[in-house]
mmCIF file of C-alpha atoms in Angstrom:
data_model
loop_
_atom_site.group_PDB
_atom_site.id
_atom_site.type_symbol
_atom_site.label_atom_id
_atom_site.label_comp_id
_atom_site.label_asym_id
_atom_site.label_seq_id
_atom_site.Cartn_x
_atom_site.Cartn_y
_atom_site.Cartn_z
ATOM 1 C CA UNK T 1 -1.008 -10.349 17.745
ATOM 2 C CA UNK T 2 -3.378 -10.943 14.917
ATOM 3 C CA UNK T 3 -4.675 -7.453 13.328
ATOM 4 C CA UNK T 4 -7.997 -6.908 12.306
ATOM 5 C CA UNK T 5 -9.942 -8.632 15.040
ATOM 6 C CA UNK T 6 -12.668 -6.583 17.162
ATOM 7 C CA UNK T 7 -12.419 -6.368 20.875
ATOM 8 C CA UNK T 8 -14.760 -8.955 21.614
ATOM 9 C CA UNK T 9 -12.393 -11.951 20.039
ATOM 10 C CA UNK T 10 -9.110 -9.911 20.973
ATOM 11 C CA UNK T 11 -10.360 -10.578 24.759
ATOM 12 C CA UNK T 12 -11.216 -14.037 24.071
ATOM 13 C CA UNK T 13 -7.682 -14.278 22.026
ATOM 14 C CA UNK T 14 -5.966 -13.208 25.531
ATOM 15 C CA UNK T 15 -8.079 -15.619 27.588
ATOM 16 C CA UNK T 16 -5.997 -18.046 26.107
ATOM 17 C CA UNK T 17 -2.129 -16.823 26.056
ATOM 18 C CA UNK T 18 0.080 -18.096 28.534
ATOM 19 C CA UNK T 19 2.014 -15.778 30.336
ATOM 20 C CA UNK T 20 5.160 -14.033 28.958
ATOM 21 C CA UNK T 21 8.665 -15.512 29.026
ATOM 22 C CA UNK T 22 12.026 -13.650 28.746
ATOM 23 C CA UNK T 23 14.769 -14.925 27.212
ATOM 24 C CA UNK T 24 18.497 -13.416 27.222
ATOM 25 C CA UNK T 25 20.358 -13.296 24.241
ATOM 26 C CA UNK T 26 20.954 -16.667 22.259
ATOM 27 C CA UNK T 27 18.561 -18.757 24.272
ATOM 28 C CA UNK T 28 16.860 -21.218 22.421
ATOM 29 C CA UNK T 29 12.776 -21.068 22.849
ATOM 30 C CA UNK T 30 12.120 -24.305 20.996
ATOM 31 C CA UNK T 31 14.402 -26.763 18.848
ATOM 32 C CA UNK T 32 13.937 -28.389 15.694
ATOM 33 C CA UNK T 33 12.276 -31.333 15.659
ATOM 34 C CA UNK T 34 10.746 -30.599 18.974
ATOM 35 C CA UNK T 35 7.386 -31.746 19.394
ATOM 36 C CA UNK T 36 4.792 -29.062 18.735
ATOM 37 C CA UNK T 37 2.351 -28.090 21.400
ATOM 38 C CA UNK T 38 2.263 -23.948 20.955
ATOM 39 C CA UNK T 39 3.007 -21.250 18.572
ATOM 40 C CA UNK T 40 4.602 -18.171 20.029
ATOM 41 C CA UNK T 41 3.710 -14.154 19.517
ATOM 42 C CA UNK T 42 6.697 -12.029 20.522
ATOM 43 C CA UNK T 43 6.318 -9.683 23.056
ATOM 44 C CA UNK T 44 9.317 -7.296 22.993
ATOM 45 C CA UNK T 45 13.052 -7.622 21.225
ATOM 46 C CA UNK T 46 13.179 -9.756 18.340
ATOM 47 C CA UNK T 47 13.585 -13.585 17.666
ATOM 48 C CA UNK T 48 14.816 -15.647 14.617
ATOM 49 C CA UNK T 49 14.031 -19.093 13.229
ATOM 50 C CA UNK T 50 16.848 -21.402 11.824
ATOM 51 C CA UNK T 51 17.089 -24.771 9.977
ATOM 52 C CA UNK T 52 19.937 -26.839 8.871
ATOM 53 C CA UNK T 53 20.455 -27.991 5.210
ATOM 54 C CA UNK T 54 21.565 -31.045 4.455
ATOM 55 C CA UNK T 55 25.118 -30.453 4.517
ATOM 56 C CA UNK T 56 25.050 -29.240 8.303
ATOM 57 C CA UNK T 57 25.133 -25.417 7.347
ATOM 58 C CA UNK T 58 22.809 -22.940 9.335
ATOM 59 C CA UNK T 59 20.099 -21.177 7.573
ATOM 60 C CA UNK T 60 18.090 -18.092 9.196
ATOM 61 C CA UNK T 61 14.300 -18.408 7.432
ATOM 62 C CA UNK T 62 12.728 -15.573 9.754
ATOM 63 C CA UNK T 63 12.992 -12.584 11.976
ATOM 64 C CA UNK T 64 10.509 -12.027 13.906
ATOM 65 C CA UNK T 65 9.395 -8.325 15.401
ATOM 66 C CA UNK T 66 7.067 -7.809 18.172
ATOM 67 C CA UNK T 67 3.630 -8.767 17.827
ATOM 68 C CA UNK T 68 4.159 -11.096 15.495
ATOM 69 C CA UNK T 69 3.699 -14.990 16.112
ATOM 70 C CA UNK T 70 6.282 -17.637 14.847
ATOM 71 C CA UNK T 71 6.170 -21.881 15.107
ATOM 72 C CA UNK T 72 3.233 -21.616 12.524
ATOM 73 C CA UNK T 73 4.932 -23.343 10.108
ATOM 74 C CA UNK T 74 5.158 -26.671 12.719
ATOM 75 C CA UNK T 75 1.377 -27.115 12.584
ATOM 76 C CA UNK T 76 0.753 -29.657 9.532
ATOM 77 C CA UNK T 77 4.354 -31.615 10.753
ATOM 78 C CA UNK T 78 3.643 -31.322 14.270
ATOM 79 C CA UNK T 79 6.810 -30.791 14.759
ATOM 80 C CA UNK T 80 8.995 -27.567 14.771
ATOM 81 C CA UNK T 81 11.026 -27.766 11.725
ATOM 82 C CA UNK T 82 13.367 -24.810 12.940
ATOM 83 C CA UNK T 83 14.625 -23.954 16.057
ATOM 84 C CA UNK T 84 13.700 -20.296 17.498
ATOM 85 C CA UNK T 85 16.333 -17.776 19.204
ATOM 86 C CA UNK T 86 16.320 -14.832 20.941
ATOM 87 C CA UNK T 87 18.381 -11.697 19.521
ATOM 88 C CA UNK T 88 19.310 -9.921 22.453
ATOM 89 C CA UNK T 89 16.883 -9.296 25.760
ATOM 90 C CA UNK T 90 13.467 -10.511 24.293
ATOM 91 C CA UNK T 91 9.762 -12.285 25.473
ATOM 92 C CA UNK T 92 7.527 -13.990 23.670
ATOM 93 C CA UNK T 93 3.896 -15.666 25.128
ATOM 94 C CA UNK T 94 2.908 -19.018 24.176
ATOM 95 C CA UNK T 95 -0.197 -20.070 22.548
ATOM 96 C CA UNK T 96 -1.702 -23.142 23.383
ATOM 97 C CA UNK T 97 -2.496 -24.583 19.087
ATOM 98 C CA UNK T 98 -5.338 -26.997 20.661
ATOM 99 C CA UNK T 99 -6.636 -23.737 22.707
ATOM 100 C CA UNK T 100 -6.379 -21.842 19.910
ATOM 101 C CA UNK T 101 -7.747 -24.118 16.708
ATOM 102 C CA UNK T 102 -11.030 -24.535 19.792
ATOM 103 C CA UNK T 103 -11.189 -21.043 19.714
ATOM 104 C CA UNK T 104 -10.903 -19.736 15.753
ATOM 105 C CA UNK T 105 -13.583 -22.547 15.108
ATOM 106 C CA UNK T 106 -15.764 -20.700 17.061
ATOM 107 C CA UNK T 107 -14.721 -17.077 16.212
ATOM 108 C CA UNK T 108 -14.537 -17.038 12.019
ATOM 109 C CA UNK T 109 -12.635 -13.570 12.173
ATOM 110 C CA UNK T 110 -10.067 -15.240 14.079
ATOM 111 C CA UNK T 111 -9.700 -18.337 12.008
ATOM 112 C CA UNK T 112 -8.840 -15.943 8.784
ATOM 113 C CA UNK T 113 -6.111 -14.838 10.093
ATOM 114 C CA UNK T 114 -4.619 -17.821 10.968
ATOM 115 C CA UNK T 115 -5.515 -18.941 7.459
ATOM 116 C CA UNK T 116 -3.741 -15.265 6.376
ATOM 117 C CA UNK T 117 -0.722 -15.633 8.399
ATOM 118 C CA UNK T 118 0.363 -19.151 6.714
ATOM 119 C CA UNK T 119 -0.230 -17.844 3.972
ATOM 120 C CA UNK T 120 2.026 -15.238 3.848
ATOM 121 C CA UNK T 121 4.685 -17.830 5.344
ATOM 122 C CA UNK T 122 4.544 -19.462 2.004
ATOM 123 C CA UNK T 123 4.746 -16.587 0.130
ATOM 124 C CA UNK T 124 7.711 -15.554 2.494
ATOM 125 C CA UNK T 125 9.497 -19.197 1.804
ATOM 126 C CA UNK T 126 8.727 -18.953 -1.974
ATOM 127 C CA UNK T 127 10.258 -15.501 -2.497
ATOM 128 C CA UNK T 128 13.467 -16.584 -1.171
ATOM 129 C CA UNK T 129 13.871 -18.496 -3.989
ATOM 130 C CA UNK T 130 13.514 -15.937 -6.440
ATOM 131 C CA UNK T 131 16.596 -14.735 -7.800
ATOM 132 C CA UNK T 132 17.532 -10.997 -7.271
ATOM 133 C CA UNK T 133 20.684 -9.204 -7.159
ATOM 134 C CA UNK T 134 22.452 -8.155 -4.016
ATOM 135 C CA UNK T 135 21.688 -4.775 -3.497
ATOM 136 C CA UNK T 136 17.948 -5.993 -4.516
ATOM 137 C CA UNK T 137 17.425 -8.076 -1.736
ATOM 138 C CA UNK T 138 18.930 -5.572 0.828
ATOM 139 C CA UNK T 139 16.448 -3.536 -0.403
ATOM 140 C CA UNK T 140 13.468 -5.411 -0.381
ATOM 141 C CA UNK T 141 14.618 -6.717 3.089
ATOM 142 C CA UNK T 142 14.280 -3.210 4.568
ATOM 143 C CA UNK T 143 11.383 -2.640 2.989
ATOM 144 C CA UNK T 144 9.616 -5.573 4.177
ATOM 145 C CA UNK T 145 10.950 -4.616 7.859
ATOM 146 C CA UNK T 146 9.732 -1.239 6.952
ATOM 147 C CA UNK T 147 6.345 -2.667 6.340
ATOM 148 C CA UNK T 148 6.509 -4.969 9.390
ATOM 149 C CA UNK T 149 6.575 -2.094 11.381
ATOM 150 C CA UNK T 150 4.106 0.093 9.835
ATOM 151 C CA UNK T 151 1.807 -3.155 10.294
ATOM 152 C CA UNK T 152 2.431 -2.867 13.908
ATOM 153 C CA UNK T 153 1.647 0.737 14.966
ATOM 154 C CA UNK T 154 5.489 1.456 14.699
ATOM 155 C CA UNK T 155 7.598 3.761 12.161
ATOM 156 C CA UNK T 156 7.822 2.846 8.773
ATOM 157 C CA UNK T 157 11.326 5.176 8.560
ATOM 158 C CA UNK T 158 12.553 3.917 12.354
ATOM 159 C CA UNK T 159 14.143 0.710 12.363
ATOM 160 C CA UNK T 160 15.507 -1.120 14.950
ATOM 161 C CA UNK T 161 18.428 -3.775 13.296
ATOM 162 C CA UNK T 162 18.813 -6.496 16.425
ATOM 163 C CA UNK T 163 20.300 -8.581 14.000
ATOM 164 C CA UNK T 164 23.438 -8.610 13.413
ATOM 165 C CA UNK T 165 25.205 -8.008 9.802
ATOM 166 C CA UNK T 166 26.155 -11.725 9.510
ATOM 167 C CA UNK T 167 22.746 -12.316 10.134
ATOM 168 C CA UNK T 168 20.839 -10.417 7.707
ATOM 169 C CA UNK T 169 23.329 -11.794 5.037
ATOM 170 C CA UNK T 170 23.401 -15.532 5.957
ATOM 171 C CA UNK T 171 19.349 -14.621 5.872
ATOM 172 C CA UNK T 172 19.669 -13.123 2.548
ATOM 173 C CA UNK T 173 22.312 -15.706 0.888
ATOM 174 C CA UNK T 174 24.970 -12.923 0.615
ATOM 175 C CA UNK T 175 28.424 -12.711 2.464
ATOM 176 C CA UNK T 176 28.424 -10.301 5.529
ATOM 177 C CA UNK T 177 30.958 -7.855 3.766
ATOM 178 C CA UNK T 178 28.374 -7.622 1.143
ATOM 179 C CA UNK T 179 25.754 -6.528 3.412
ATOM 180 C CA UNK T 180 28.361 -4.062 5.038
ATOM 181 C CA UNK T 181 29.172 -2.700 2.149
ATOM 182 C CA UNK T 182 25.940 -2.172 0.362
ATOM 183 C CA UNK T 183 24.865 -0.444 3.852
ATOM 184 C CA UNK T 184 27.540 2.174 3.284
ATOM 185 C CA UNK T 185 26.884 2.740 -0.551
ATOM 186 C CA UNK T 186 23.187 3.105 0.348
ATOM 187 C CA UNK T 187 24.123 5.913 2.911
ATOM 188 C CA UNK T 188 26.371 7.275 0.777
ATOM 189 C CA UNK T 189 23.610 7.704 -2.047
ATOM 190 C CA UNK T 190 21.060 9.237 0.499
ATOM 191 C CA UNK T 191 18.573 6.529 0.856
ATOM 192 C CA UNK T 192 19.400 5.783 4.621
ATOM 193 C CA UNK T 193 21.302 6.232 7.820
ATOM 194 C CA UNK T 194 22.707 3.728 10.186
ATOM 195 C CA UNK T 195 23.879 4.671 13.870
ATOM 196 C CA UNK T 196 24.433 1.271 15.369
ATOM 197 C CA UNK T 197 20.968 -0.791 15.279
ATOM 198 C CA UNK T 198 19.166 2.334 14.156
ATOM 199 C CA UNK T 199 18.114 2.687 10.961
ATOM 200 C CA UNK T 200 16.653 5.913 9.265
ATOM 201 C CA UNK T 201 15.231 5.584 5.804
ATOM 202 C CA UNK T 202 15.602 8.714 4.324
ATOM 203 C CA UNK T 203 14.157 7.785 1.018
ATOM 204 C CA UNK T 204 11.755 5.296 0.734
ATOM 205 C CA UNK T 205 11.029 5.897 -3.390
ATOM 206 C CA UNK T 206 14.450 5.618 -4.375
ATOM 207 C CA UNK T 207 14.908 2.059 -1.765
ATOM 208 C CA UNK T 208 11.354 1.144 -3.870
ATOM 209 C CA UNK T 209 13.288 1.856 -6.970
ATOM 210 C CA UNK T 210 16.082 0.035 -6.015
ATOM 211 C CA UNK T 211 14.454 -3.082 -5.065
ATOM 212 C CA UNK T 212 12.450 -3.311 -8.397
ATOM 213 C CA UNK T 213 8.984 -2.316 -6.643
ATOM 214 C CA UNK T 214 8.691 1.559 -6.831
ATOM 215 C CA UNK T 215 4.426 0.552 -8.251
ATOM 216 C CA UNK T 216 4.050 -2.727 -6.044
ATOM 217 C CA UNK T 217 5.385 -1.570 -2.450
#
């Protein structure tokens, strides 16, 4: 959930989230297009958000870790413009938006983050069109997951990788033996380990470096 709220609006906050709902792998919690009603904070596992281009091919826009909240970006359309699945044995808890726009006008703490959090979605959406090269978007992509985490009360040098390789590329515009491949060259130069979805960064400076961020990360 949002950080940086005090306990009094965190209790209020939970007043108004629905109970959780699991999902198994590849279930679909909303579609695009779908009319909106709720945005969604996940619980446990990990979801992602797709669209479709015009020429029918799948895009991933978003993973999304736990305690995070996705469907944000369906609030001006009111309309999902992506359609949300699960990767692997997740939950997520709904948010009722008209519960929750009552309740941020009333609580101005509240109402910043929501103004924060769309923020950074645009930031998030405008980034991907920067251009880097390969091995700098792997990079920045842990990084950013690295971050996540950190956010979150988790490891910054612990990741958990739900998603699978085809997925981080097709996320990152790259083909999947790209992605496997810079994974191994990145082990093999000491800046991580990989044992299944486990990832160990071993040296964040030199994934920094890598990445083009070593002062700004």
């Amino acid at each position: 959930m949002p950080v940086g709220l005090d306990s009094n609006d965190m209790v209020s906050l939970e007043n108004i989230i629905e109970p959780s709902s699991p999902y198994k792998e590849n279930e679909t919690v909303y579609q695009s297009e779908q009319h909106f009603e709720r945005i969604y904070a996940v619980k446990s596992g990990m979801f992602k958000t797709v669209v479709i281009d015009a020429n029918g091919n799948e895009h991933i826009v978003g993973f999304h870790l736990p305690g995070e909240l996705f469907g944000l970006d369906a609030i001006y359309p009111q309309k999902y413009i992506s359609t949300a699945i699960s990767l692997g044995t997740s939950s997520v808890c709904g948010i009722n938006y008209n519960d929750l726009e009552s309740l941020a006008a009333k609580l101005p703490s509240l109402q910043r983050q929501l103004f924060s959090l769309m923020s950074k979605e645009v930031h998030t959406s405008q980034s991907m069109t920067v251009e880097h090269s390969a091995d700098q978007k792997l990079a920045g992509f842990i990084l950013a997951l690295s971050s996540r985490y950190k956010q979150r009360g988790y490891s910054d040098t612990r990741i958990n990788l739900m998603m699978p390789r085809r997925d981080i590329a097709n996320h990152l515009n790259m083909a999947a033996e790209t992605v496997s491949r810079l994974f191994k060259r990145f082990q093999k130069e000491g800046l991580l380990e990989i044992k299944r979805t486990d990832l160990h960064i071993i040296d964040m400076n030199g994934l920094k470096e890598l990445a083009g961020c070593a002062s700004a990360c």
